Short mmCIF file of C-alpha atoms in Angstrom, two decimals:
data_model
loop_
_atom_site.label_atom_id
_atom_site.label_comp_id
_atom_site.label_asym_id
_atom_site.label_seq_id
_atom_site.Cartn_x
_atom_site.Cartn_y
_atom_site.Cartn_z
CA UNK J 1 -33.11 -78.56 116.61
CA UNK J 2 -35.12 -79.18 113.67
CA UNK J 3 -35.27 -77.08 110.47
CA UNK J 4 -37.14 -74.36 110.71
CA UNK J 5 -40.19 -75.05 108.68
CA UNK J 6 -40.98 -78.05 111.49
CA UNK J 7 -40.08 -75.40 113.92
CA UNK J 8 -42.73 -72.87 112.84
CA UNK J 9 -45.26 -76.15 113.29
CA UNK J 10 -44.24 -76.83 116.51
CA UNK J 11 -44.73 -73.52 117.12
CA UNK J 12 -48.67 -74.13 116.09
CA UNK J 13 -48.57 -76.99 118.64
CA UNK J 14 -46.93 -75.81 121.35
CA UNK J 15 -49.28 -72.50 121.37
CA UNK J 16 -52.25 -74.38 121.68
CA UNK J 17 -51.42 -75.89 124.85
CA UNK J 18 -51.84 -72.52 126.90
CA UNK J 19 -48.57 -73.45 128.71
CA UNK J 20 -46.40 -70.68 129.61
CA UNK J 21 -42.94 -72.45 128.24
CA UNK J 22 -42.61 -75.47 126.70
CA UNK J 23 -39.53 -77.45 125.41
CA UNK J 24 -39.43 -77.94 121.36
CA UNK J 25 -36.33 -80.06 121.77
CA UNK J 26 -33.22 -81.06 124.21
CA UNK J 27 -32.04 -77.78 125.53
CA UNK J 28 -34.55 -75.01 123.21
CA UNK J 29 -37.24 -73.97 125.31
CA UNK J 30 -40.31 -71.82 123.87
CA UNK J 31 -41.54 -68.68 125.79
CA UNK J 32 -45.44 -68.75 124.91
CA UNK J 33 -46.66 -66.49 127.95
CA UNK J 34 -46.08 -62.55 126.58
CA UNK J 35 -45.85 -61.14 130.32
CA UNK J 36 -42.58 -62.99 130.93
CA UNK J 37 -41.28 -63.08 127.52
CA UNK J 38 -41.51 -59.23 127.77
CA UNK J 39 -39.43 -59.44 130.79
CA UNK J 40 -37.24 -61.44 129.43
CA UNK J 41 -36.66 -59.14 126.15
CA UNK J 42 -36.09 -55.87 129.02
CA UNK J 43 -33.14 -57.99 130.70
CA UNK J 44 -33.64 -55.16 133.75
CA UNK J 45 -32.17 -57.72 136.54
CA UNK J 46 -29.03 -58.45 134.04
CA UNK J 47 -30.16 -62.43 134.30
CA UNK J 48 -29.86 -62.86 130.48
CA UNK J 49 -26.88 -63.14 128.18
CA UNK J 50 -26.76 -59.27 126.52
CA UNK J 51 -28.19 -59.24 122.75
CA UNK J 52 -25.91 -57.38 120.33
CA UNK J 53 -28.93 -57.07 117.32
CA UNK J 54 -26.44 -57.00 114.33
CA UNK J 55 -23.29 -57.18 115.95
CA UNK J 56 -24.41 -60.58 117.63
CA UNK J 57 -22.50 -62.32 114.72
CA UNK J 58 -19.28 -60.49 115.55
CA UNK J 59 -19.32 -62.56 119.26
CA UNK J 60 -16.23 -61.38 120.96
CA UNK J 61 -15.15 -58.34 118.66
CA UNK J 62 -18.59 -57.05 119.02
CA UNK J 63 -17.38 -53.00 119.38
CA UNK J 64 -18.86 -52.32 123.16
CA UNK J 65 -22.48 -51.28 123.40
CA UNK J 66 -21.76 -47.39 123.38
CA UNK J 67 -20.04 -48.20 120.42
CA UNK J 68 -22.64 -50.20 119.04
CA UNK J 69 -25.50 -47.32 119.45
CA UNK J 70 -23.47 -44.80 117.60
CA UNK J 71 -23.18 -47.65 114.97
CA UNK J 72 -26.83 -47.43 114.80
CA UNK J 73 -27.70 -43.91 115.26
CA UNK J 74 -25.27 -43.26 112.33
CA UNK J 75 -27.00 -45.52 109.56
CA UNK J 76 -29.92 -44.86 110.88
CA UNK J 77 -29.36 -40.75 110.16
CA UNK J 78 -27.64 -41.47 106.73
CA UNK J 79 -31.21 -43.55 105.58
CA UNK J 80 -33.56 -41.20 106.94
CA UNK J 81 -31.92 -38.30 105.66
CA UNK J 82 -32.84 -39.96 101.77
CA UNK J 83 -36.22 -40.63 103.33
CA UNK J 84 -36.71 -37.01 103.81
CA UNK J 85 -35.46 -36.35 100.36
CA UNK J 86 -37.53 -38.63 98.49
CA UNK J 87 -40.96 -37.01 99.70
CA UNK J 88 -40.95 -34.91 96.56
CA UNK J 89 -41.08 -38.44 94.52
CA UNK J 90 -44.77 -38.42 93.11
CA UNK J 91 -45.01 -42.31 92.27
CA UNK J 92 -43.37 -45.56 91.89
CA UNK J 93 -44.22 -47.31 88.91
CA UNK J 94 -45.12 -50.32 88.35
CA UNK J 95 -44.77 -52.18 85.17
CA UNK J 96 -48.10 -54.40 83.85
CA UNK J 97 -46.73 -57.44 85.16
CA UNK J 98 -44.19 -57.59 88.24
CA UNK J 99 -42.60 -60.58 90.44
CA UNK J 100 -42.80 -59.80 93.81
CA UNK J 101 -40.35 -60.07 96.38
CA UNK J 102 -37.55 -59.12 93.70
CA UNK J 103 -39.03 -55.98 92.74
CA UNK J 104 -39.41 -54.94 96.48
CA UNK J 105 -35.05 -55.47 96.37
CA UNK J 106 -35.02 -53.17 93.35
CA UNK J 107 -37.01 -50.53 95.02
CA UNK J 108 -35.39 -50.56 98.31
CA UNK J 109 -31.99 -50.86 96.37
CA UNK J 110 -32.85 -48.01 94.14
CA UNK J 111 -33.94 -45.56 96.61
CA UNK J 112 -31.49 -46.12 99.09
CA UNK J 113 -28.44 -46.63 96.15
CA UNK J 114 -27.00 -43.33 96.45
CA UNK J 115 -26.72 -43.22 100.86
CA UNK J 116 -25.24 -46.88 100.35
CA UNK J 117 -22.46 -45.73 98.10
CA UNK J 118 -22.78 -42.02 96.12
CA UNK J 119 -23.32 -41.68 92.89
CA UNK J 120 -20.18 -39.21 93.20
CA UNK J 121 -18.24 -42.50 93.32
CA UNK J 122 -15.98 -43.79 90.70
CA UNK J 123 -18.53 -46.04 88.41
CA UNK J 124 -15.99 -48.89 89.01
CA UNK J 125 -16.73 -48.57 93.07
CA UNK J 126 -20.17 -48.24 92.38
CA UNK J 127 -20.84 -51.45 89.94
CA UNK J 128 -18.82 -53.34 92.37
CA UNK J 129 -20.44 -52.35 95.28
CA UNK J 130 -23.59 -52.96 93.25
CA UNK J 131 -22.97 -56.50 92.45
CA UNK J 132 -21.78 -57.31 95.89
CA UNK J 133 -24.90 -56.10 97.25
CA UNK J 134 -26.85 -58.64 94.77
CA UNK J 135 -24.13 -61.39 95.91
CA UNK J 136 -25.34 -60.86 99.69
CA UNK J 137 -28.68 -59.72 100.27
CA UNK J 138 -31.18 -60.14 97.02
CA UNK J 139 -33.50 -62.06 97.61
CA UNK J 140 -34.13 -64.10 94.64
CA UNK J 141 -31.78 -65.25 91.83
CA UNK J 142 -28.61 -64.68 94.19
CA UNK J 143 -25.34 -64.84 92.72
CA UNK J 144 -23.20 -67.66 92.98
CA UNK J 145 -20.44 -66.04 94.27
CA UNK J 146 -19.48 -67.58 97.40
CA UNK J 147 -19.18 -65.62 100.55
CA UNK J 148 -15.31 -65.69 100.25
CA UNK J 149 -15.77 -64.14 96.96
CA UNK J 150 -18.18 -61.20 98.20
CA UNK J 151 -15.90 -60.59 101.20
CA UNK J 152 -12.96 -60.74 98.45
CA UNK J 153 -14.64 -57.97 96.83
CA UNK J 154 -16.04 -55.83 99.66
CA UNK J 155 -12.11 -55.76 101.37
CA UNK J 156 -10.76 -54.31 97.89
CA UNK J 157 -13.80 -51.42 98.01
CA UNK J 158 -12.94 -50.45 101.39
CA UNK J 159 -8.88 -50.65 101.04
CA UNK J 160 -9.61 -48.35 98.12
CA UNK J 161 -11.96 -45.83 99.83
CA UNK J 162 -9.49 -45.28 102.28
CA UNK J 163 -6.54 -45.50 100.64
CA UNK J 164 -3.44 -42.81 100.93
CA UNK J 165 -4.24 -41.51 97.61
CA UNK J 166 -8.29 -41.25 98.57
CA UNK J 167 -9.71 -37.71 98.91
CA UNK J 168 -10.50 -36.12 102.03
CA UNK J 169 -13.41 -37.64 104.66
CA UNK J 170 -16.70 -36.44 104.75
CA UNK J 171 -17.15 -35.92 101.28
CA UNK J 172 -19.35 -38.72 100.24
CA UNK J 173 -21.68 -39.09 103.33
CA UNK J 174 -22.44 -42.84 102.31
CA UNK J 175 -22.39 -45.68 104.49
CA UNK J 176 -19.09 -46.93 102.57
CA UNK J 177 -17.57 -43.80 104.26
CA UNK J 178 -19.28 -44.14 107.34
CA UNK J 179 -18.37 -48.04 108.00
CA UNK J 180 -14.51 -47.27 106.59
CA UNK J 181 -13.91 -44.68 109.41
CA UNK J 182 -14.86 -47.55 111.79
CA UNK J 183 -12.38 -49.86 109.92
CA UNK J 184 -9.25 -47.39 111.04
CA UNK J 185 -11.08 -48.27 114.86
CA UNK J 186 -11.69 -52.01 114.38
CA UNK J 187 -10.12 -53.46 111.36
CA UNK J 188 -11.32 -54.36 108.17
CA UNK J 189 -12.95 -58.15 109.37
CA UNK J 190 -15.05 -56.08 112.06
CA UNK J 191 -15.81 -53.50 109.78
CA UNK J 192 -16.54 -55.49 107.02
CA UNK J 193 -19.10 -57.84 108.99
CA UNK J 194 -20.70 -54.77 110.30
CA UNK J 195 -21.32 -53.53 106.61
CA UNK J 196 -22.64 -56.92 105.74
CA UNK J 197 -25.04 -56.82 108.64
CA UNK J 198 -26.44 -53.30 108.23
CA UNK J 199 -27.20 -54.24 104.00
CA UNK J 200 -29.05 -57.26 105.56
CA UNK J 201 -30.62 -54.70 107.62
CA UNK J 202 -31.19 -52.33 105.76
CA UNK J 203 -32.12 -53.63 102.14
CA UNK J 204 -33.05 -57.40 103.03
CA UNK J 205 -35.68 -56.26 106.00
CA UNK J 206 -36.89 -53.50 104.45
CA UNK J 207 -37.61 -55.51 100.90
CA UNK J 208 -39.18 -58.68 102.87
CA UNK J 209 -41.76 -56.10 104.46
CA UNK J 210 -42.52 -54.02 101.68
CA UNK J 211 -43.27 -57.39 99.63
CA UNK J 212 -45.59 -58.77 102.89
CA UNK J 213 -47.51 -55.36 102.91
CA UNK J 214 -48.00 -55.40 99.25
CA UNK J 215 -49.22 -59.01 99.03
CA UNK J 216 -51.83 -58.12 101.96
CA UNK J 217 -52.65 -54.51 100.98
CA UNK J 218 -53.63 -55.48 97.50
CA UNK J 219 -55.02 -59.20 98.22
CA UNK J 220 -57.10 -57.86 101.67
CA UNK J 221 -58.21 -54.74 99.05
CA UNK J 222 -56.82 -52.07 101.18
CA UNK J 223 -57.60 -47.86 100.44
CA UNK J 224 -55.97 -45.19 100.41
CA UNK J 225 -55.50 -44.06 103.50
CA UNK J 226 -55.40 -47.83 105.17
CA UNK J 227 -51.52 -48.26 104.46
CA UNK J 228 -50.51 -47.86 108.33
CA UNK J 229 -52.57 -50.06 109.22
CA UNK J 230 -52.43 -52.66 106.96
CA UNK J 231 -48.76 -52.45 107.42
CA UNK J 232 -48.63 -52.90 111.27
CA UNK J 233 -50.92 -55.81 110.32
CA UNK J 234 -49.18 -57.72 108.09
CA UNK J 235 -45.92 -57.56 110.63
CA UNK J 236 -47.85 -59.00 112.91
CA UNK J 237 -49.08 -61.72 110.93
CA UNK J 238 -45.87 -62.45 109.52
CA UNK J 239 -43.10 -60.72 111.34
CA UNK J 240 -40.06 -61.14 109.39
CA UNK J 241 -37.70 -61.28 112.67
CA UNK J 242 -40.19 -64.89 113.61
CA UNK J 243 -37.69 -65.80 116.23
CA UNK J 244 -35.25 -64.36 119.34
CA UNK J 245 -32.44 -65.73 121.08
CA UNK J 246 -31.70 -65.19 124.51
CA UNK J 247 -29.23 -67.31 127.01
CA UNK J 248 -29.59 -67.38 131.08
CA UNK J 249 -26.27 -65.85 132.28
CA UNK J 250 -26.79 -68.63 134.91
CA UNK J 251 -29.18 -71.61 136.37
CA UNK J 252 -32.53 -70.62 136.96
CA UNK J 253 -35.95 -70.90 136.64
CA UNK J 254 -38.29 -70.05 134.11
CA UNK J 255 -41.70 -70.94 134.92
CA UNK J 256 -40.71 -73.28 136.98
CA UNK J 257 -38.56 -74.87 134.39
CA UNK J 258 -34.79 -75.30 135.55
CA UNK J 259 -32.64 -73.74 132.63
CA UNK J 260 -29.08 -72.81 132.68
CA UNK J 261 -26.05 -71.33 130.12
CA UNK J 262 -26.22 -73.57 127.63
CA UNK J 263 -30.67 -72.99 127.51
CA UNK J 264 -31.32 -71.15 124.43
CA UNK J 265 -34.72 -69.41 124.97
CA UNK J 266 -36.82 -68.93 122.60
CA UNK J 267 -38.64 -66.05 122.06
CA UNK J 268 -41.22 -65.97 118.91
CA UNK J 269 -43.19 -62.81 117.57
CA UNK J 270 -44.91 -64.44 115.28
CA UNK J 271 -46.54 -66.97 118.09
CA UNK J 272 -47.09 -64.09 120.62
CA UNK J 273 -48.56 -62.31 118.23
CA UNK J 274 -50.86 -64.65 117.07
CA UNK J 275 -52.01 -65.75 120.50
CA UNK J 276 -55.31 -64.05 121.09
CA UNK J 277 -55.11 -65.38 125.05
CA UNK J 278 -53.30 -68.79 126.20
CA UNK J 279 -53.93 -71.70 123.85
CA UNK J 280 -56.28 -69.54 121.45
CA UNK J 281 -54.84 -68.44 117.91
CA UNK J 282 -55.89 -65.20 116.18
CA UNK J 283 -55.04 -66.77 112.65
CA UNK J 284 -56.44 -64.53 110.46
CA UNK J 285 -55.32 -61.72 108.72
CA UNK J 286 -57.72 -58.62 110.71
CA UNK J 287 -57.13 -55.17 110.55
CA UNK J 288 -60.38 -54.25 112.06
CA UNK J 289 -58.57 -55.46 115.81
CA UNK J 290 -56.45 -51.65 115.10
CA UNK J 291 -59.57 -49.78 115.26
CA UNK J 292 -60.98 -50.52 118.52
CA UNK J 293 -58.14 -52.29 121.00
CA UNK J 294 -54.89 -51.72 119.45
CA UNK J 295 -53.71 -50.55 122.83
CA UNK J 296 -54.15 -54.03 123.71
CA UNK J 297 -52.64 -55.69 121.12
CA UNK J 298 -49.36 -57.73 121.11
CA UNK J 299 -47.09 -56.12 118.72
CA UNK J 300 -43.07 -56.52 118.71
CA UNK J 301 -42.15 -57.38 114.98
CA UNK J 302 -39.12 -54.92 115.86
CA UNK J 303 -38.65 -56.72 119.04
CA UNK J 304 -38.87 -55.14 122.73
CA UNK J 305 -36.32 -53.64 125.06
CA UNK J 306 -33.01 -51.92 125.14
CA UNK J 307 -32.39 -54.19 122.07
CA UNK J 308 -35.31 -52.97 120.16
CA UNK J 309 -34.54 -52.37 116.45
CA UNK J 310 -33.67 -48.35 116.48
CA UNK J 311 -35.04 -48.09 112.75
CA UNK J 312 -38.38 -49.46 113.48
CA UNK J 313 -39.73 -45.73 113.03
CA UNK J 314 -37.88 -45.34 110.00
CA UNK J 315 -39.00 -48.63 108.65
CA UNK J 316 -42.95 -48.17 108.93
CA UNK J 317 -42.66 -44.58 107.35
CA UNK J 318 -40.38 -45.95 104.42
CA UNK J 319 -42.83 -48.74 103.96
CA UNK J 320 -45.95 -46.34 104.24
CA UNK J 321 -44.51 -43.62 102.16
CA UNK J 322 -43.92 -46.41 99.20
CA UNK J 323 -47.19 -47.96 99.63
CA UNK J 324 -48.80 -44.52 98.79
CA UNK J 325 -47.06 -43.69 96.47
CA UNK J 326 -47.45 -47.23 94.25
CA UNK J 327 -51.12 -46.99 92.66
CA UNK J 328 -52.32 -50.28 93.72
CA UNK J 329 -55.48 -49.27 93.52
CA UNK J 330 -56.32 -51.42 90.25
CA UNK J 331 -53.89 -54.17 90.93
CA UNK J 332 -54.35 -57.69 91.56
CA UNK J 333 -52.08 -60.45 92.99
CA UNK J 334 -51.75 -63.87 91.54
CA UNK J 335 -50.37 -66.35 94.06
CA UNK J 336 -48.37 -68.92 93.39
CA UNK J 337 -47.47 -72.05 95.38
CA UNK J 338 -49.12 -70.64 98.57
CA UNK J 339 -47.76 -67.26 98.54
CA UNK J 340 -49.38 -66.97 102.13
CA UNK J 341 -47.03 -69.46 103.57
CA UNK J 342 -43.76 -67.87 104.47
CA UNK J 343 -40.38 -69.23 103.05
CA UNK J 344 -38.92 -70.43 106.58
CA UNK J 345 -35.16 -69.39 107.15
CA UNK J 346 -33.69 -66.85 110.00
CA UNK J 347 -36.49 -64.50 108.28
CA UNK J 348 -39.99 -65.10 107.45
CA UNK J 349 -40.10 -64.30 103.48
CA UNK J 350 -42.65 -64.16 100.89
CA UNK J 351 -42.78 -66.93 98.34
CA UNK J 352 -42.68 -65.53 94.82
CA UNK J 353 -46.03 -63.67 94.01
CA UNK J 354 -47.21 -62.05 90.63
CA UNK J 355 -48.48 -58.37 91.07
CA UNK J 356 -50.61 -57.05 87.85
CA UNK J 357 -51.47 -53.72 87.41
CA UNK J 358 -54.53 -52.59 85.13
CA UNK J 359 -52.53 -49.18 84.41
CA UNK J 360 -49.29 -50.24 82.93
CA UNK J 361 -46.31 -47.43 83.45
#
């Protein structure tokens, strides 16, 4: 397979054709036709190699899928709870001048600090945890720690945490706490890749689509009152999750195509989203499509199924309840080097954009 910036233009090509599938190269094959990529994201018939979202990198010491939904459910309380807790918060302020996607990190970072690891924490915890979360998941300037390093780190925080001497569970209610009860279960590699996962999750995600609503809320002059929608817009003009996996359990056909175990079908919400009908792009950025036929529209930036990202919910109200909170009313974006073409990796992420606001903080 090609790198991925090639892959996003074959993408381009291949959806023009108005073929259902298409092969990109030897043994990747494309799902362009939404009805069957839809049932191939629902897996009902069992056909398709079972997605584990996070845990995917885990492969074989993946916890079981039980396991993996009270994974989810958990972090997914512990963030929403500060959610809930930060609707007293009047503003976020911006300084005069900022640099866009890292202050999008520090926000995200910031607000969620305290359910990531509390503030009732030793301050040596705390700064470490802090600086591995900059090793791992920020997404400019990253440390040049190397992953051994972070991992190094991480181990040492969660030996301590639940260490003999350490005080009594259920005292914090962070996600350190909540991930080093599942490290008694699953030992600390498991645990510790689970961790990992959920900050990418968690902070990375969230700070990629708070900077993509930003850059299009301001740019596109959005009002108050316009931040759902120009949200749910700019995720499906550039869905940070660009790209799925899936893997036939067994030889079969997909559109007629013979595939087998070793097919990797892909699966692209930023192509089916884009496709206004077979071989016919809807390129531009258009929130007026939300007003009339949004019941019609394509929309899985969270993806689709049983494997559906459980803090989608969370993640539009976060996003909204920033956005109106940030007066943006009198700011302006300055773009530099084609801020509206994505930085192509295993996300879809904002090149470096100035935002300037006329009232400075």
């Amino acid at each position: 397979m090609r790198n991925r910036t090639e892959l996003l233009d074959q993408l381009h090509e291949a959806g023009s054709t108005g073929e259902k599938a298409a092969w990109l190269a030897p043994g990747n094959l494309c799902v362009m036709d939404r009805k069957l990529a839809l049932q191939i994201l629902d897996n009902r018939d069992q056909a398709f190699v079972d997605h584990s979202d996070f845990f995917g990198r885990l492969g074989e010491q993946a916890p079981c899928r039980a396991d993996q939904r009270a994974i989810a459910r958990e972090l997914l309380r512990l963030v929403s709870s500060r959610l809930s807790l930060l609707r007293k918060r009047a503003v976020f302020h911006l300084p005069e001048t900022s640099h866009w996607p890292d202050l999008a990190f520090a926000i995200v970072h910031e607000t969620l600090a305290t359910v990531l690891v509390s503030d009732r924490r030793s301050e040596r915890i705390r700064r470490a945890f802090n600086r591995f979360v900059h090793s791992v998941v920020a997404p400019e300037k990253r440390s040049l720690w190397s992953k051994v390093t972070s991992a190094s780190l991480m181990h040492k925080i969660l030996s301590e945490i639940n260490s003999k001497n350490a005080i009594n569970d259920a005292q914090y209610g962070d996600i350190l706490e909540f991930i080093g009860g599942w490290r008694r279960e699953m030992g600390d590699d498991v645990a510790l890749r689970i961790f990992m996962s959920a900050l990418f999750s968690i902070i990375k995600s969230l700070s990629l689509s708070l900077s993509w609503a930003v850059f299009y809320f301001v740019r596109e002059g959005g009002q108050a009152g316009d931040e759902r929608i120009m949200i749910k817009e700019s995720m499906r003009h550039m869905p940070i999750a660009w790209m799925l996996e899936r893997y036939p359990k067994k030889r079969m056909l997909v559109d007629d195509i013979e595939v087998d175990e070793t097919t990797k079908l892909l699966i692209s919400p930023y192509l089916l989203q884009r496709l206004k009908t077979p071989g016919q792009w809807e390129e531009g950025f258009d929130t007026t499509m939300w007003s009339h036929d949004a019941k019609e529209l394509f929309w899985i930036p969270f993806g689709h199924g049983d494997h559906k990202c459980p803090a989608a919910s969370f993640s539009l109200a976060f996003i909204e309840f920033v956005l109106r909170n940030m007066n943006l009313s009198r700011a302006t974006v300055t773009e530099l080097a084609d801020a509206d073409k994505p930085l192509v990796s295993a996300v879809l992420r904002p090149r470096q954009f100035l935002l300037t606001s006329k009232i400075a903080a």
